[in-house]
Structure formats: C-alpha cells, structure tokens
DNA sequence: GTGAAAGCGCTAACAG
DNA sequence: CTGTTAGCGCTTTCAC
C-alpha cells in the first residue's frame, strides 16, 4: 500500500532540512551535486513524489493546460470526427513536451465562466480552445477576464486573442483550382460557410471560380457530418440527376459521405465527378478511390498553439498565425 | 483582469467567517438557507471560485481521474484510430457526469511509476487505462502500490484489477459464424493475437471454425493499422492470387485497409471476398461497400469503468465485466 | 448557526 | 551550501 511519505519524512531520512530536500528534488543549483543525488536516490527508493496539490497552492501555478473541445451543438461536427482526435492528440504531445499536463474538458464541465472555473479555480494556467464555434462570447468573456487563451480556428478572424489554424482561404482556393484544372466546371461547395473556418474555405472556393468564366457553382449547406453529406448528395441525385461534376467538401468526412452516395448511384469518381476534401485524415488515404484533400499541419499548429499560450503566461502578446496547407492529390480527382 | 478574490475576502464582504463562507459554498446544511444564498450570490457577483489546489491539499482528494492511453509502441494500433477517440470521449462524459475531471495522459508523461506520479503526487484519485498493451507490468505495479485503477481491455484476463471490455470471444465467434453463414469457406484472420483483446477474438474465430469441417483458416499477423492491412493483402494477392474468400479483420481500420487492397485488384466485396470488421467506427457505415462489423458498446463500457473506479475509491473491490457486442450487418458480407 | 484556529505539504525569503 | 520560518487558501474540529 501507499506509504504516505512527505517531503518532511524524506528530509528526516536524509538528515537534511525540508528546504534542502525541496531544492534537491527541484534540481536547484544551490544544492551540492552530491546531496542532490543522495536525496533523489532516496526519493526513488521510497517512491516519493512531491504533492502536486501542495506545490500548486504554494506556487500559484498548476502546470496544467486545459483543452476545451468547443463544438457548437450535438448535431454539428461530431466528436467522432477523427480529425479532432488528431488535433487533440497533437496538442497533448506539444503540451507534454513543455512539461505541462492536459486537462481535457468540454463546455459541459466548464460552464460559461471559463476564467472562474479554470484560472481562478487554479485548475489550469491557460486554455486551448479547439474550434471557434459559431458564437464566440464564452471565449471573449474569458479573455476579458484575463485568461491566457489560444484558439484553434481561422487565424484571419479579427480578435484580441491568438488563433492558430490553416490558411483556409488558400486551402479552399487550391482545392477549387485543382478541380478546375482537372476539368470540372459545375462545382458544388458542400458545407456550412457560417462556421468561421469553413467560411474562409468557401471564400477561397469563390475566388478560384471568379477567374474562370466558364464554370458555375452552387453552395450546398449541410451539417458537417458524413451522414448529412451522404443524404444530401443522394437526394440531389435522385431529384435532379447529376447536375455537377466537381465537389469541394469542407472536410474529409463530408467528402467520404458524398463519395459513398455517388458510388451507390454508379456515378464514377473521378470520371463523372471529381472530389476534393479537407483535413487529410487517415481514411482519405485508405478510401477507394483514395481521396484528394487539403492537408492541415496539425502537428505544427499544436506546437504553435502551446508556444503562444506559454508566451502569454510569460506576459507577451503573441499574434494569430497561419500554418501552411498542402494539396494531397490522390485518385478522387 | 482577474481580481484575486479569496474565500477570506468573500467572507469579509459577506460579514461572516471563512468557515461559514466555506460551508455555504459547499452547500452545507449547517448553514441557514438565507445565509447560504446570500454568500453564493456574492460569489457569483465577484466571480469567485474556490481554489482547487488549496482544497485538494486540504481534502487529500483531487476529484480528477487520469486516463492513460496505453499503446504498445508507435507502430502498433495508432493513436489515429477513431475508435480510441470514441472510447476516450465516452469516458470523458462518464467522468464528468460523476463530477470528476479528466487528466489526459500517456506513457510519456506518467513514466513507469504511475502510482507515484498520479496518486502520491496528488494529480488524480484514480486511473483509467485504455488498452492493456502486451506487457502489463506497469499496470500491475501501480495496482500493487494501491492505485485505484480500471482497465479497458479484455475482461477475461485474470488479474487483480477490474477490466471492462467487450465479449471479444463472442464477437470473434459471431463475426466468423456470420462469414461461414454467408458461404465463405477459406477464411483469414487479420490481426495480432498476441494482443489480449485480439487474442480472444482469434479464439472466437477458431471456435466458430471448429464447428465447420469444410472450412479452412489462416492466421495473418500484421500491425493493427489500415496501412499494414492494405500492404499485406496487396502482397498476398500479388504473390498467391486469391486464396481466401472471407476476412475477419481485428478492427475496422484494418478491414478498411484490406478492402482497399481488394478493390484495387478488382476483387469484389462481398461477392469474391466477404469481410467483417470490429468496432463499428463511423467510417464503417460510410465506406463503400459499407462494412459489416461487430459493434462495441463504448458508452456503456465507459460508464462501467468509471463506476468501478469510484467503487474502488469507496473501498470496494469491483470485478471485471463484459459488455455485449452486436453484429452490424452491412454490405461487405 | 456560526466563529476561531489548526494544519494539509510544499517553497522561498531570509539568515546564517 | 543549508536551515528556519512563514505562509499559499481552504476545510473542519471544537467551542460557543
């Protein structure tokens, strides 16, 4: 069983004071190398660990970063989207690499007063919000209260907190240009432009089309889930037949849902319809045909998010930043 | 900015002692209803939150549960597997519902001494381990040290800590029986039976085959990733042609990888090869053909995991438990 | 019903 | 280089 060893016990065992023991464990250069090693050795033997609650209280610092998954509702982009896992898991790694721990949260737990709950409540030193959501008031409120906070979202959004995310405009434009280059002329944007990041992708879509007089476009608004995409495309085909020859889907999950509907109705991808997604999830590579998509550099973004959060903790005011996107050309286009 | 309000400040504002303020905020019945409301009101106005570090120190309780993703190596089942996200996210919900918070961890951060780091270190009250891994010594060590701990894994494993998971044996048997029922006779098990859960699925596979004299089976060991499955099936087809007519894949990701290889070589699914996966990830429904699979009830399992962990915190000794599986019949079989 | 006071285990002045 | 000491902010026993 857990013998409840405290720093005081350990100090006594080592024949030193608690201050010496504390410093030794924190590798303070004030302590002689030899003493340090002896105490650390002793700590290992007695499997002693510093009481984090006590040192957090004392230091007024938790070494914890809270990550809030900020989805709009249940129906929106689902927590099942593998892309979210990728983002969270990359943030986790980045956080750990800086010696912090990751408290995983959602709006359910944190309520509306993020500053009060996490910061005043000394549960975390700062917050990473994944997803801007459609209403940003919770974020703004937290920032106004002085919360160190960064957001994964669309970096072009004007605001007083740093946002890190992909160049969604360029991503949308690149994807669309690619569809045009491949010969598609009647394009569909499948998604929901009201969502900040997707809005930028849609603007990119429009920008690419503006240069091409012979092409036409339609916006098809759907919930950003593969289910919704499947049903929507299915219904469109049934009702109006094939009225398009290219789809830019706002996410890979959406693209894959659309692709399923097409294949079921014997529409050939890429011959009849070319399709491009966004995110480069693992499935994009393994679907058949494999899915052309815009890759987001989540690893780099995660590092940036954490770096900017730590910069805030150090009193700086880091700015928003875009990470590069890359077209992954595969079979679907 | 964050005005640093403490309980003492709040008490002064309310004209009461800190003890009264503390009790009021914790809804102690000792305090008059009226006083309670007044103080809670005041707390809201000044957006006061109890300092969690301080109360954790005082109470010797964190109200935090650590979740450790326990993958074997980098190469094994990838952190990208959407099934893992589902599990973690369901655990997160279950944890929150019990008023606990979720500290997301991995072997990197926790090191080898989980008890020391999390429990003695007062970072969490208990641990949920996701995945047994191939070596269980870290888990056992933690349990011996007295860590409240539960594992998502194969509940049939004999051990002195509770494991919650699906009935993998029945899952494997059901999947295989289904393949046989659909007429497949030359079956492949695609996966790695050394892994506890997968071993049970393999035993189920063998059990179903034992009842069917006309069928034969081969075990194809691979890393449990879609990539590995794709490459393996590809190579088998190239080298030996089509030597099988049914695949039981140990996970949906593996199944989807195999399916891609089959389709690329114009092997029809389900006509030439019938295929069944395991997990019922979102993609199973949206792939084309959609994937027949064994659904795991992650929601129920998550509730059980957390309930059993809390039971341990209350001094009980809960036992392992299986959750039911369900065959989801779709197009791939 | 409420208050006074002790102490959870740690860290960092300050003093040697 | 090391020790003494004073809290960090909260909860709870004990007293009233």
XYZ file of C-alpha atoms (C1' of nucleotides) in Angstrom:
698
model
C 0.000 0.000 0.000
C 0.855 3.603 -0.386
C 3.050 4.686 2.463
C 2.285 8.343 2.833
C 5.760 9.808 2.647
C 6.043 13.552 2.790
C 8.888 15.844 1.980
C 9.479 16.258 5.697
C 9.828 12.491 6.129
C 12.222 12.295 3.270
C 14.276 15.156 4.651
C 14.470 13.445 8.003
C 15.606 10.213 6.370
C 18.292 12.084 4.538
C 19.283 14.036 7.590
C 18.641 17.421 5.967
C 16.027 20.141 6.228
C 12.895 20.256 4.106
C 14.218 23.217 2.189
C 17.273 21.275 1.177
C 15.146 18.320 0.216
C 12.787 20.534 -1.781
C 15.622 22.216 -3.604
C 17.351 18.934 -4.268
C 14.241 17.454 -5.843
C 13.761 20.536 -7.964
C 17.369 20.310 -9.062
C 18.287 23.631 -7.628
C 21.938 24.507 -8.349
C 22.102 25.848 -4.816
C 22.455 22.299 -3.557
C 25.670 20.370 -3.773
C 25.601 17.791 -6.532
C 26.300 15.046 -4.078
C 23.482 15.937 -1.698
C 21.132 16.306 -4.608
C 21.854 12.848 -5.917
C 21.580 11.315 -2.499
C 18.166 12.811 -1.919
C 16.882 11.954 -5.370
C 18.105 8.434 -4.838
C 16.275 8.259 -1.543
C 13.128 9.608 -3.155
C 13.253 6.890 -5.756
C 13.773 4.167 -3.164
C 10.814 5.293 -1.136
C 8.905 6.107 -4.332
C 8.273 9.576 -3.083
C 6.559 12.143 -5.269
C 6.020 15.756 -4.499
C 2.414 16.528 -3.646
C 1.292 18.489 -6.665
C -1.671 19.988 -4.841
C 0.604 21.458 -2.198
C 3.130 22.843 -4.605
C 0.423 24.286 -6.807
C -1.044 26.056 -3.858
C 2.300 27.368 -2.850
C 3.455 28.383 -6.312
C 0.145 29.678 -7.590
C 0.829 27.714 -10.721
C -0.620 24.424 -11.818
C 1.467 23.380 -14.794
C -1.772 22.258 -16.330
C -3.297 23.378 -19.591
C -6.974 22.874 -20.175
C -8.174 21.866 -23.606
C -11.776 22.630 -24.370
C -13.482 20.965 -27.270
C -15.793 23.731 -28.352
C -18.350 22.192 -30.647
C -21.455 24.134 -31.469
C -24.089 21.546 -30.715
C -24.517 17.848 -30.758
C -25.519 17.900 -34.369
C -22.601 19.864 -35.716
C -19.223 18.445 -36.496
C -19.307 15.341 -34.425
C -16.878 14.452 -31.688
C -16.408 11.332 -33.782
C -14.538 13.223 -36.443
C -11.079 11.646 -36.494
C -9.593 14.995 -37.337
C -10.437 16.279 -33.886
C -8.612 13.380 -32.305
C -5.577 14.210 -34.339
C -5.666 17.802 -33.152
C -6.195 16.902 -29.509
C -3.540 14.257 -29.580
C -1.019 16.587 -31.196
C -1.821 19.235 -28.611
C -1.335 16.659 -25.908
C 2.129 15.884 -27.181
C 3.052 19.526 -27.516
C 1.778 20.264 -24.024
C 3.731 17.387 -22.529
C 6.866 18.372 -24.307
C 6.705 21.655 -22.427
C 6.298 19.873 -19.125
C 2.617 20.620 -18.754
C -0.299 18.301 -18.272
C -3.505 18.295 -20.217
C -6.898 18.614 -18.618
C -9.467 17.526 -21.163
C -12.674 19.489 -20.931
C -15.856 20.358 -22.675
C -18.471 23.020 -22.295
C -20.447 20.704 -20.037
C -17.883 20.785 -17.265
C -16.530 24.282 -17.635
C -19.889 26.026 -17.792
C -19.890 29.574 -19.063
C -17.311 31.147 -16.834
C -14.091 29.661 -18.054
C -11.897 32.123 -16.261
C -13.530 31.454 -12.942
C -13.537 27.732 -13.306
C -10.085 27.106 -14.712
C -7.962 30.091 -13.813
C -9.354 31.478 -10.566
C -10.151 27.913 -9.593
C -6.496 27.035 -10.091
C -7.268 24.071 -12.237
C -5.113 25.212 -15.137
C -2.762 28.015 -16.092
C -4.216 28.532 -19.531
C -6.697 27.258 -22.044
C -6.522 25.886 -25.551
C -9.883 26.075 -27.257
C -10.362 23.674 -30.140
C -12.911 25.119 -32.527
C -14.208 28.655 -32.625
C -17.815 27.660 -32.675
C -20.372 29.989 -34.120
C -20.724 32.161 -31.065
C -17.530 33.371 -29.537
C -18.873 35.071 -26.451
C -17.563 32.499 -23.993
C -14.088 32.893 -25.400
C -14.254 36.658 -25.345
C -15.541 36.727 -21.831
C -12.680 34.546 -20.657
C -10.113 36.681 -22.449
C -11.519 39.869 -20.964
C -11.197 38.366 -17.532
C -7.517 37.890 -18.275
C -7.375 34.233 -19.170
C -4.309 33.115 -21.086
C -6.035 31.512 -24.032
C -5.379 30.388 -27.570
C -7.763 29.041 -30.165
C -7.549 26.509 -32.924
C -9.620 28.083 -35.663
C -9.391 30.508 -38.511
C -6.436 32.834 -37.976
C -7.971 35.542 -40.159
C -10.686 36.240 -37.636
C -10.037 39.612 -36.050
C -9.888 39.347 -32.292
C -7.811 40.055 -29.234
C -6.566 36.529 -28.681
C -4.268 34.449 -30.857
C -5.810 31.986 -33.265
C -3.751 29.319 -34.940
C -5.052 27.394 -37.886
C -4.600 26.617 -41.519
C -4.766 29.068 -44.346
C -8.327 28.089 -45.079
C -8.774 30.601 -47.845
C -5.768 29.318 -49.725
C -6.845 25.780 -48.967
C -10.264 26.397 -50.476
C -8.786 28.170 -53.427
C -6.179 25.500 -54.052
C -8.734 22.730 -53.858
C -11.101 24.505 -56.211
C -8.380 25.475 -58.643
C -7.353 21.852 -58.701
C -10.894 20.781 -59.566
C -10.952 23.322 -62.386
C -7.547 22.201 -63.614
C -8.834 18.673 -63.772
C -11.657 19.819 -65.995
C -14.584 20.133 -63.640
C -16.876 23.046 -64.464
C -20.053 22.663 -62.472
C -18.874 22.791 -58.899
C -20.522 22.219 -55.572
C -19.323 23.516 -52.224
C -20.530 21.101 -49.595
C -20.510 22.521 -46.081
C -21.603 25.364 -43.862
C -19.948 28.743 -44.502
C -21.399 30.219 -41.298
C -18.663 28.353 -39.488
C -15.572 30.579 -39.398
C -13.044 28.193 -40.896
C -15.457 26.875 -43.453
C -16.450 30.382 -44.422
C -12.865 31.071 -45.405
C -12.723 27.877 -47.405
C -15.862 28.972 -49.180
C -14.341 32.361 -49.942
C -11.371 30.543 -51.433
C -13.768 28.467 -53.495
C -15.408 31.599 -54.837
C -12.093 33.276 -55.505
C -10.891 30.401 -57.654
C -14.156 30.435 -59.574
C -14.005 34.144 -60.179
C -11.068 33.536 -62.501
C -12.937 31.010 -64.569
C -15.804 32.367 -66.612
C -16.891 29.017 -67.971
C -17.544 27.481 -64.592
C -20.562 27.714 -62.388
C -21.001 26.947 -58.742
C -23.576 26.156 -56.171
C -23.430 26.270 -52.421
C -24.989 23.283 -50.695
C -25.302 23.875 -46.979
C -25.271 20.826 -44.754
C -24.326 19.749 -41.267
C -20.664 18.852 -41.430
C -21.064 15.134 -40.952
C -20.621 12.285 -43.368
C -24.215 11.234 -42.783
C -25.603 14.589 -43.801
C -23.380 14.656 -46.869
C -24.464 11.201 -47.898
C -28.128 12.006 -47.571
C -27.813 15.333 -49.302
C -25.967 14.025 -52.345
C -28.247 11.059 -52.513
C -31.288 13.283 -52.582
C -29.790 15.641 -55.128
C -29.018 12.788 -57.494
C -32.451 11.325 -57.092
C -34.238 14.599 -57.599
C -32.251 16.342 -60.272
C -29.846 13.752 -61.627
C -26.211 14.626 -61.975
C -26.076 18.404 -62.123
C -22.450 18.812 -61.144
C -19.049 17.379 -61.982
C -16.950 18.541 -59.064
C -17.317 18.710 -55.294
C -15.239 20.613 -52.831
C -16.210 19.159 -49.484
C -15.465 21.158 -46.368
C -13.989 18.119 -44.630
C -12.855 14.618 -45.453
C -15.709 13.060 -43.518
C -18.134 15.068 -45.609
C -16.269 14.119 -48.774
C -16.382 10.435 -47.908
C -20.106 10.612 -47.203
C -20.660 12.276 -50.550
C -18.474 9.726 -52.292
C -20.490 6.883 -50.919
C -23.696 8.360 -52.281
C -22.084 8.818 -55.693
C -20.748 5.302 -55.849
C -24.064 3.835 -54.815
C -25.700 5.553 -57.745
C -22.941 4.425 -60.097
C -21.515 7.865 -60.586
C -17.835 7.342 -61.261
C -15.283 9.156 -59.132
C -13.232 10.794 -60.580
C -14.546 10.336 -64.148
C -18.021 11.769 -63.707
C -17.431 13.748 -60.557
C -14.133 14.914 -59.144
C -13.984 15.421 -55.446
C -11.624 17.084 -53.004
C -11.830 17.042 -49.230
C -10.110 18.860 -46.394
C -8.071 17.615 -43.391
C -6.186 14.605 -44.737
C -7.469 12.149 -42.155
C -6.135 8.610 -42.262
C -9.208 7.406 -44.129
C -8.513 9.730 -47.030
C -5.603 7.566 -47.990
C -7.387 4.297 -47.433
C -10.720 5.002 -49.103
C -11.319 3.727 -52.594
C -10.757 5.715 -54.652
C -8.365 7.443 -52.310
C -9.383 10.986 -51.545
C -7.625 14.070 -52.814
C -7.569 16.544 -49.984
C -6.016 19.581 -48.366
C -3.692 18.501 -45.585
C -3.611 20.545 -42.405
C -0.386 20.530 -40.462
C -1.843 19.747 -37.061
C 1.492 18.907 -35.521
C 2.972 22.284 -36.296
C -0.226 24.046 -35.337
C -0.281 22.283 -31.993
C 3.272 23.363 -31.268
C 2.389 26.926 -32.162
C -0.722 26.917 -30.020
C 1.172 25.765 -26.988
C 4.089 28.090 -27.656
C 1.733 31.054 -27.894
C -0.041 30.059 -24.739
C 3.220 29.833 -22.851
C 4.219 33.187 -24.296
C 1.076 34.654 -22.771
C 1.948 33.119 -19.451
C 5.268 34.901 -19.790
C 3.458 38.199 -20.282
C 3.767 38.527 -24.022
C 1.012 39.158 -26.531
C 1.513 36.666 -29.330
C -0.467 37.121 -32.513
C -2.507 34.797 -34.670
C -0.674 32.629 -37.130
C -1.420 30.552 -40.156
C 0.135 27.225 -40.917
C 0.692 26.111 -44.459
C -1.656 23.711 -46.192
C -0.772 21.187 -48.851
C -2.757 19.609 -51.648
C -2.604 15.832 -51.437
C -3.501 14.648 -54.871
C -4.996 11.190 -54.928
C -7.418 9.219 -57.040
C -10.679 11.034 -56.405
C -9.780 13.918 -58.659
C -8.315 41.477 -15.101
C -8.534 38.735 -12.578
C -9.104 40.237 -9.163
C -7.631 37.706 -6.833
C -10.568 37.092 -4.518
C -10.085 34.544 -1.793
C -12.552 32.882 0.454
C -11.429 35.177 3.241
C -12.221 38.232 1.117
C -15.593 36.871 0.276
C -16.307 36.137 3.906
C -15.366 39.646 4.872
C -17.636 41.073 2.189
C -20.464 38.959 3.494
C -19.692 39.813 7.064
C -19.224 36.199 8.093
C -16.308 33.964 8.982
C -14.406 31.902 6.465
C -15.855 28.738 7.919
C -19.347 29.947 7.228
C -18.401 31.038 3.741
C -16.789 27.701 3.025
C -19.783 25.779 4.284
C -22.163 27.983 2.382
C -20.348 27.423 -0.892
C -20.297 23.695 -0.301
C -23.987 23.783 0.441
C -23.591 22.524 3.945
C -26.950 22.082 5.684
C -25.343 23.536 8.777
C -25.752 26.974 7.312
C -29.043 28.808 7.259
C -30.638 28.768 3.831
C -30.685 32.532 3.757
C -27.005 32.951 4.578
C -26.118 30.308 2.052
C -27.943 32.040 -0.746
C -26.503 35.402 0.156
C -22.969 34.090 0.026
C -23.453 32.160 -3.176
C -24.936 35.248 -4.707
C -21.938 37.260 -3.615
C -19.602 34.637 -5.037
C -21.284 34.877 -8.394
C -21.136 38.660 -8.418
C -17.437 38.699 -7.717
C -16.957 35.647 -9.926
C -15.247 33.871 -7.099
C -14.170 30.257 -7.467
C -12.728 28.077 -4.808
C -9.033 27.497 -5.257
C -8.936 23.853 -6.290
C -5.287 23.482 -5.361
C -5.973 24.570 -1.821
C -8.995 22.404 -1.320
C -7.248 19.426 -2.843
C -4.405 19.870 -0.447
C -6.743 20.179 2.464
C -9.034 17.329 1.456
C -6.384 14.984 0.155
C -8.638 14.429 -2.816
C -8.362 15.813 -6.299
C -11.625 14.940 -7.982
C -9.562 14.164 -11.018
C -9.336 10.918 -12.903
C -6.360 10.261 -15.113
C -6.820 8.479 -18.399
C -3.772 6.805 -19.821
C -3.669 5.774 -23.424
C -1.578 2.660 -23.172
C -0.390 1.812 -26.640
C 2.406 -0.659 -27.083
C 4.646 1.292 -29.390
C 4.402 3.858 -32.079
C 3.875 1.220 -34.697
C 1.045 -0.592 -33.026
C -2.539 0.481 -33.130
C -2.152 4.095 -33.967
C -3.395 6.962 -31.867
C -5.186 7.922 -35.069
C -7.620 5.081 -34.705
C -11.008 6.778 -34.427
C -12.165 4.048 -32.122
C -9.831 5.298 -29.438
C -11.316 8.763 -29.648
C -14.726 7.286 -29.159
C -13.587 5.468 -26.058
C -11.809 8.479 -24.587
C -14.663 10.781 -25.349
C -17.202 8.435 -23.774
C -15.006 8.122 -20.708
C -14.761 11.879 -20.561
C -18.525 12.173 -20.467
C -18.887 9.468 -17.856
C -16.204 11.057 -15.708
C -17.829 14.470 -15.906
C -21.206 13.096 -15.078
C -19.745 11.955 -11.777
C -18.333 15.380 -11.076
C -14.748 14.468 -11.831
C -12.326 15.972 -14.268
C -10.242 14.143 -16.796
C -6.487 14.392 -16.972
C -5.379 13.036 -20.330
C -2.085 11.243 -20.165
C 0.216 8.919 -21.964
C 3.168 6.817 -21.013
C 5.469 9.666 -21.957
C 4.288 11.885 -19.133
C 3.497 9.313 -16.498
C 6.723 7.382 -16.793
C 6.815 3.949 -15.220
C 5.672 4.737 -11.728
C 2.028 5.569 -12.166
C 1.212 5.353 -8.511
C 3.943 7.759 -7.562
C 3.170 10.224 -10.283
C -0.602 10.315 -10.148
C -1.642 9.131 -6.733
C 1.158 10.056 -4.361
C 1.685 13.128 -6.482
C -1.945 14.055 -5.883
C -2.644 14.637 -9.515
C -5.564 12.252 -9.651
C -7.593 9.986 -7.407
C -7.622 7.061 -9.773
C -6.629 5.878 -13.216
C -8.433 4.553 -16.237
C -6.079 2.698 -18.528
C -7.197 2.433 -22.122
C -5.636 -0.656 -23.660
C -3.908 -3.484 -21.890
C -0.867 -3.430 -24.034
C 1.234 -6.502 -24.418
C 3.119 -6.127 -21.184
C 1.072 -5.408 -18.146
C 3.820 -4.798 -15.642
C 3.197 -1.078 -15.305
C -0.428 -1.708 -14.517
C 0.366 -4.416 -12.029
C 2.949 -2.329 -10.324
C 0.513 0.512 -9.896
C -2.168 -1.787 -8.532
C 0.234 -3.344 -6.052
C 1.081 0.101 -4.814
C -2.596 0.569 -4.088
C -3.700 2.644 -7.043
C -7.417 2.705 -7.716
C -7.338 1.589 -11.321
C -9.547 0.139 -14.014
C -8.671 -1.026 -17.488
C -10.395 -1.006 -20.816
C -9.379 -4.315 -22.294
C -10.326 -7.941 -22.358
C -12.390 -8.760 -19.279
C -11.455 -12.433 -19.436
C -7.877 -11.713 -18.478
C -7.289 -12.995 -14.956
C -5.952 -10.236 -12.752
C -6.454 -8.350 -9.545
C -7.936 -5.220 -11.075
C -11.215 -4.796 -12.891
C -11.210 -4.895 -16.654
C -14.167 -3.739 -18.671
C -14.483 -4.553 -22.315
C -16.461 -6.338 -24.931
C -17.033 -10.027 -25.125
C -14.272 -10.395 -27.644
C -14.552 -14.128 -27.859
C -18.223 -13.984 -28.710
C -17.507 -11.100 -31.047
C -14.924 -13.123 -32.915
C -17.150 -16.148 -32.995
C -20.185 -14.189 -34.150
C -18.240 -12.468 -36.902
C -16.728 -15.720 -38.101
C -20.002 -17.610 -37.909
C -21.533 -14.872 -39.981
C -18.837 -15.269 -42.631
C -19.492 -19.003 -42.696
C -23.244 -18.457 -42.889
C -22.710 -16.222 -45.874
C -20.855 -19.030 -47.597
C -17.235 -18.148 -47.052
C -15.017 -21.196 -46.511
C -11.405 -20.118 -46.769
C -11.037 -17.610 -44.000
C -8.323 -15.221 -42.953
C -7.878 -13.713 -39.514
C -6.140 -10.415 -39.987
C -4.529 -9.066 -36.833
C -2.222 -9.800 -33.957
C -3.435 -12.406 -31.433
C -0.617 -11.573 -29.010
C -2.670 -8.558 -28.067
C -5.077 -9.622 -25.303
C -8.342 -8.459 -26.832
C -7.370 -9.625 -30.278
C -6.305 -12.971 -28.913
C -9.822 -13.525 -27.640
C -11.245 -12.522 -30.982
C -8.947 -15.034 -32.592
C -10.073 -17.727 -30.181
C -13.648 -16.950 -31.172
C -12.625 -17.213 -34.790
C -11.163 -20.646 -34.176
C -14.162 -21.757 -32.148
C -16.561 -20.924 -34.954
C -14.353 -22.768 -37.422
C -14.138 -25.830 -35.229
C -17.803 -26.463 -35.930
C -17.357 -26.345 -39.667
C -15.347 -29.188 -41.146
C -15.429 -27.867 -44.697
C -13.739 -24.574 -43.861
C -10.097 -23.780 -43.520
C -8.398 -20.831 -41.934
C -5.181 -18.963 -41.883
C -3.804 -16.502 -39.402
C -2.185 -13.460 -40.954
C -0.336 -11.434 -38.361
C 0.009 -7.728 -39.023
C 0.355 -4.456 -37.184
C -3.151 -3.321 -36.451
C -3.209 -0.381 -38.818
C -5.028 0.136 -42.078
C -1.707 0.687 -43.824
C -0.307 -2.646 -42.756
C -3.528 -4.390 -43.748
C -3.513 -2.767 -47.144
C 0.055 -3.726 -47.838
C -0.371 -7.248 -46.558
C -3.460 -8.047 -48.605
C -1.936 -6.409 -51.622
C 1.145 -8.559 -51.342
C -0.828 -11.739 -50.758
C -2.915 -11.138 -53.857
C 0.105 -10.385 -55.947
C 2.055 -13.370 -54.742
C -0.521 -16.096 -54.455
C -3.650 -14.766 -56.075
C -6.949 -15.028 -54.315
C -6.516 -17.806 -51.788
C -9.353 -16.841 -49.468
C -12.981 -15.828 -49.637
C -13.526 -14.343 -46.197
C -11.669 -11.986 -43.883
C -12.275 -11.352 -40.236
C -10.315 -8.205 -39.522
C -9.453 -7.440 -35.935
C -10.579 -3.821 -36.304
C -12.494 -1.664 -38.737
C -9.400 0.279 -39.706
C -7.709 -2.983 -40.617
C -10.798 -4.101 -42.505
C -10.934 -0.893 -44.486
C -7.280 -1.175 -45.404
C -7.831 -4.722 -46.590
C -10.909 -3.687 -48.528
C -8.998 -1.047 -50.395
C -6.390 -3.580 -51.497
C -9.139 -5.933 -52.673
C -10.963 -3.275 -54.638
C -7.794 -2.073 -56.274
C -7.200 -5.556 -57.576
C -10.795 -5.866 -58.717
C -11.721 -8.451 -56.147
C -15.398 -7.918 -55.475
C -16.572 -7.355 -51.933
C -18.741 -9.172 -50.933
C -19.034 -11.445 -53.955
C -15.489 -12.775 -54.085
C -14.460 -11.967 -50.549
C -16.692 -11.318 -47.591
C -15.279 -9.144 -44.890
C -16.187 -8.318 -41.307
C -14.523 -5.784 -39.056
C -14.658 -4.914 -35.380
C -15.512 -1.646 -33.528
C -18.229 -0.061 -35.655
C -16.458 3.231 -36.214
C -18.285 5.935 -38.146
C -16.438 5.049 -41.325
C -17.826 1.520 -41.296
C -21.187 2.908 -42.213
C -19.895 5.332 -44.793
C -17.420 3.167 -46.656
C -18.454 1.628 -49.936
C -19.466 -1.103 -49.647
C -20.418 -0.386 -46.076
C -18.619 -2.582 -43.615
C -20.215 -5.362 -41.626
C -18.743 -5.219 -38.173
C -19.034 -6.063 -34.507
C -20.212 -3.031 -32.572
C -18.697 -2.368 -29.175
C -20.820 -0.516 -26.675
C -18.291 2.093 -25.653
C -20.815 4.275 -23.904
C -21.906 1.558 -21.535
C -18.341 0.396 -21.039
C -17.246 3.911 -20.154
C -19.981 4.223 -17.546
C -18.955 0.887 -16.077
C -15.287 1.808 -16.000
C -15.949 4.991 -14.109
C -18.461 3.355 -11.781
C -15.956 0.655 -10.900
C -13.238 3.177 -10.325
C -15.441 5.172 -7.983
C -16.373 1.952 -6.229
C -12.692 1.370 -5.577
C -12.368 4.862 -4.182
C -15.186 3.908 -1.846
C -13.219 0.882 -0.686
C -14.980 -1.794 -2.681
C -13.417 -4.409 -4.923
C -15.413 -4.393 -8.125
C -14.860 -7.194 -10.587
C -14.283 -7.305 -14.324
C -17.280 -7.094 -16.572
C -18.159 -7.736 -20.161
C -20.398 -5.575 -22.256
C -22.494 -7.062 -25.006
C -21.464 -6.868 -28.642
C -23.715 -6.688 -31.652
C -23.284 -7.763 -35.241
C -23.952 -4.869 -37.588
C -24.680 -6.475 -40.900
C -23.920 -4.269 -43.861
C -22.872 -4.677 -47.476
C -19.367 -6.071 -47.135
C -20.605 -9.544 -46.228
C -25.944 28.515 13.415
C -21.594 30.466 13.429
C -16.557 31.542 14.558
C -11.513 30.621 15.909
C -7.807 28.171 14.904
C -5.048 24.374 13.312
C -2.897 22.331 9.572
C -2.872 19.808 4.661
C 2.653 19.678 2.179
C 5.201 22.487 -0.116
C 8.581 26.649 -1.476
C 11.314 30.685 -0.937
C 12.722 34.611 1.522
C 15.975 35.428 4.886
C 19.559 34.281 7.884
C 23.471 32.028 8.699
C 25.763 25.487 0.722
C 21.989 24.630 4.213
C 18.344 25.538 7.897
C 14.379 28.314 9.993
C 10.165 30.007 9.237
C 6.123 31.968 7.265
C 2.530 31.400 4.638
C -0.311 29.696 -0.137
C -6.288 29.123 0.584
C -9.023 26.004 2.066
C -11.892 22.689 5.432
C -13.229 21.070 9.777
C -12.949 20.083 14.691
C -14.102 22.155 18.624
C -16.035 25.700 21.200
C -19.677 28.931 21.852
